[in-house]
PDB file of C-alpha atoms in Angstrom:
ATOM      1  CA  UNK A   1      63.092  42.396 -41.997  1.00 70.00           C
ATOM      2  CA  UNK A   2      66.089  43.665 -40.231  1.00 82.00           C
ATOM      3  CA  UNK A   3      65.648  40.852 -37.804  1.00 84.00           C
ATOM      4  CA  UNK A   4      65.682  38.034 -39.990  1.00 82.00           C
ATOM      5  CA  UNK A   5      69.432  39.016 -41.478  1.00 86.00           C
ATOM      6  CA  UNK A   6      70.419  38.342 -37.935  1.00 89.00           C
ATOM      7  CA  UNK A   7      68.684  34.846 -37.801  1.00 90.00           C
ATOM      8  CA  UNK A   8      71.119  31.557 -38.278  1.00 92.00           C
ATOM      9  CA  UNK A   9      71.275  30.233 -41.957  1.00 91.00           C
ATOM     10  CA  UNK A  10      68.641  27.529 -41.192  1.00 93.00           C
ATOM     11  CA  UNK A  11      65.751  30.124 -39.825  1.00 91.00           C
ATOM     12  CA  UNK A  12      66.701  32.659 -42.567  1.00 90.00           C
ATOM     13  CA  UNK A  13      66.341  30.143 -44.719  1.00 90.00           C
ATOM     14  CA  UNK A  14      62.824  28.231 -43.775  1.00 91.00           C
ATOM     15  CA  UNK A  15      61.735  32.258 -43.099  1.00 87.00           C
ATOM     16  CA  UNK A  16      62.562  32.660 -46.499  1.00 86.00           C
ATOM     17  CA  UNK A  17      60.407  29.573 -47.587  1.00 89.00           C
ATOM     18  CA  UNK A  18      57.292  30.591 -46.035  1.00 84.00           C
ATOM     19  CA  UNK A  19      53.773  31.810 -46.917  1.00 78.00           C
ATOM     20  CA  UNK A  20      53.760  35.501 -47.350  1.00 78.00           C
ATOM     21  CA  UNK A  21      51.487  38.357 -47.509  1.00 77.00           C
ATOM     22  CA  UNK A  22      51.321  40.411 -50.510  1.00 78.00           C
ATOM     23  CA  UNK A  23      48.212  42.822 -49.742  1.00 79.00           C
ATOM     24  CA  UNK A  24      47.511  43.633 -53.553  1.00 87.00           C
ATOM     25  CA  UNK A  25      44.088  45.711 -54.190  1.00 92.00           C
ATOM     26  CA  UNK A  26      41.918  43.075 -55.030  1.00 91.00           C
ATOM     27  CA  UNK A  27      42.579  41.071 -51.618  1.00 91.00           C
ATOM     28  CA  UNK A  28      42.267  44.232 -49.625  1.00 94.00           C
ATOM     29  CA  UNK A  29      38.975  44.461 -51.287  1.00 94.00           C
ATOM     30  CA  UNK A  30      38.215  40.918 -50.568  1.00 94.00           C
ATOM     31  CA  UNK A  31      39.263  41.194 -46.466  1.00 96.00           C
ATOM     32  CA  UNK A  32      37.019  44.404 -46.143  1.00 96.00           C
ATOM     33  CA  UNK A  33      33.888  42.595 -47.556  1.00 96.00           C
ATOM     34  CA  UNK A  34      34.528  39.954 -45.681  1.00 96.00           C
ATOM     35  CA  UNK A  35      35.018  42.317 -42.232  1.00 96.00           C
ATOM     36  CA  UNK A  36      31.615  43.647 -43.006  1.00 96.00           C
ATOM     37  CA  UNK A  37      29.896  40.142 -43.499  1.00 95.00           C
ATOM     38  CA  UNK A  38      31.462  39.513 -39.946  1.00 94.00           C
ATOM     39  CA  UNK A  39      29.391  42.223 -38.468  1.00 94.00           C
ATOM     40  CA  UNK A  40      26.192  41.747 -40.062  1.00 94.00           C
ATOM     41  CA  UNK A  41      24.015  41.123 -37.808  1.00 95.00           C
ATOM     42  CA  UNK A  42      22.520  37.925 -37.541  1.00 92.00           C
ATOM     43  CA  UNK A  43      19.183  37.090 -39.922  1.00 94.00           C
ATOM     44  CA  UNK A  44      17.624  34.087 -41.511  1.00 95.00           C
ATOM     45  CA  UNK A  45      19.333  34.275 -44.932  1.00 94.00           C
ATOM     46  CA  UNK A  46      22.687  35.882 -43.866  1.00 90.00           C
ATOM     47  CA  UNK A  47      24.405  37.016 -46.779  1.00 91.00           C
ATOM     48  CA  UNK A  48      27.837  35.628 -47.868  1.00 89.00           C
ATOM     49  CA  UNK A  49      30.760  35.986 -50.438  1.00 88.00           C
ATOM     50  CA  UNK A  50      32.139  33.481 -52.608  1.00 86.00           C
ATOM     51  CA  UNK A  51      35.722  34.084 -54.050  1.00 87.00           C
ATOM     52  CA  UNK A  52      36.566  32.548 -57.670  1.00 85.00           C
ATOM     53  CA  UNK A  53      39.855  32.613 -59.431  1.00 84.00           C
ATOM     54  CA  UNK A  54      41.987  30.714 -60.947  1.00 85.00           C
ATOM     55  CA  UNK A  55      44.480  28.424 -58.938  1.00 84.00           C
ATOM     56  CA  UNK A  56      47.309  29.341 -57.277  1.00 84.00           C
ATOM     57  CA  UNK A  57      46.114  32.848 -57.360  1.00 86.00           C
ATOM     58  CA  UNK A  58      46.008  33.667 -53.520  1.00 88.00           C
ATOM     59  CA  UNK A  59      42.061  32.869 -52.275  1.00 90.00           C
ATOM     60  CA  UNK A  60      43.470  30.577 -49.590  1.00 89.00           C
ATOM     61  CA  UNK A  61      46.151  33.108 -48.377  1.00 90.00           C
ATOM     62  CA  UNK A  62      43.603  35.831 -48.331  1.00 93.00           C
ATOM     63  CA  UNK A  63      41.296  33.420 -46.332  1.00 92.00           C
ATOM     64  CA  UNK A  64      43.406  32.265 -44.194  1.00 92.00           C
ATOM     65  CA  UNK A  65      44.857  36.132 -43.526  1.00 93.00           C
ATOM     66  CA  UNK A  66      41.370  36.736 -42.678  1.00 95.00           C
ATOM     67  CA  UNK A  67      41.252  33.592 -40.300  1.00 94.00           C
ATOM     68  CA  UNK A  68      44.440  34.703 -38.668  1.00 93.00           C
ATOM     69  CA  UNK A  69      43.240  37.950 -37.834  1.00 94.00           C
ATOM     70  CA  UNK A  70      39.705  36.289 -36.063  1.00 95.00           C
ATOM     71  CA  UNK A  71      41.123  33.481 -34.193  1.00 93.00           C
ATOM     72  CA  UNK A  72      38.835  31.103 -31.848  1.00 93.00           C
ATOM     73  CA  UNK A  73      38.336  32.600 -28.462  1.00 93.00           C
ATOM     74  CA  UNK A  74      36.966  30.933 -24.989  1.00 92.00           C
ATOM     75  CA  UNK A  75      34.473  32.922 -22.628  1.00 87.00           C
ATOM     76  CA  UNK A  76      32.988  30.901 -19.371  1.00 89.00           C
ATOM     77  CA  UNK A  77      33.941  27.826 -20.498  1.00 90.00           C
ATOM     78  CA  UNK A  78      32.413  28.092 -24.399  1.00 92.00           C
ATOM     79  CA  UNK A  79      34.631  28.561 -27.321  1.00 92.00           C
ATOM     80  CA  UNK A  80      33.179  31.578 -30.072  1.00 91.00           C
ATOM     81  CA  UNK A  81      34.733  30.322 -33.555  1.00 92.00           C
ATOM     82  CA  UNK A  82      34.025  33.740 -35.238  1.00 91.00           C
ATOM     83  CA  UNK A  83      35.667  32.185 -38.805  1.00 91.00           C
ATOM     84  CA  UNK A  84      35.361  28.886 -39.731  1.00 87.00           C
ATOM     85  CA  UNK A  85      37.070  27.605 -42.920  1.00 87.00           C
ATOM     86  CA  UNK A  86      36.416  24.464 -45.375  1.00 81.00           C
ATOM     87  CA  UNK A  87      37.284  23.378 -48.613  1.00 79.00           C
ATOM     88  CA  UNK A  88      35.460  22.181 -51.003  1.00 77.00           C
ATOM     89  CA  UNK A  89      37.122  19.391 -53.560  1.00 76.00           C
ATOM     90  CA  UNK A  90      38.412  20.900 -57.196  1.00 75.00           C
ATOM     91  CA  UNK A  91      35.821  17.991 -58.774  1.00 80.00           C
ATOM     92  CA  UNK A  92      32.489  16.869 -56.758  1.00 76.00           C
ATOM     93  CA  UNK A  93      31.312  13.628 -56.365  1.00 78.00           C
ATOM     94  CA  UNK A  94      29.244  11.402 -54.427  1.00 78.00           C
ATOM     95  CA  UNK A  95      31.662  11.364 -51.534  1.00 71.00           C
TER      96      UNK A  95
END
């Protein structure tokens, strides 16, 4: 951005080295499933969505795009989490 030229070397550069979104088809895709599984209302076998690729081929960034854009909120004293995020090892085991 026009902005960041104006930015010291140091925050133009660490700017520079951080995440970025690229909002190709295929994640747009992804983020609007995922905005409708948000709204579905609630049920005993809720459905879900499982995204597969190959690594380093953006299903963390388009998770956590989607976690960004539903952060944790607090009402009367109780938080509402409306995204919650894990990761699952590459290999199971028993632990």
């Amino acid at each position: 951005s026009q902005e960041a030229l104006k930015l010291p070397d140091n925050e133009r550069i660490l700017k520079i080295k951080g995440a970025k979104w690229i909002g190709y088809t295929i994640a747009h895709e992804a983020l609007a499933k995922m905005e409708e599984l948000l709204i579905e209302p609630k049920k005993p076998r809720m459905p879900n969505l499982l995204l597969i690729g190959d690594t380093n081929n953006g299903k963390t960034t388009i998770i956590d795009h989607f976690y960004r854009k539903h952060p944790v909120s607090e009402e009367n004293d109780q938080h509402y989490c409306p995204v919650l995020i894990f990761q699952t090892p590459a290999v199971p085991d028993e632990r």
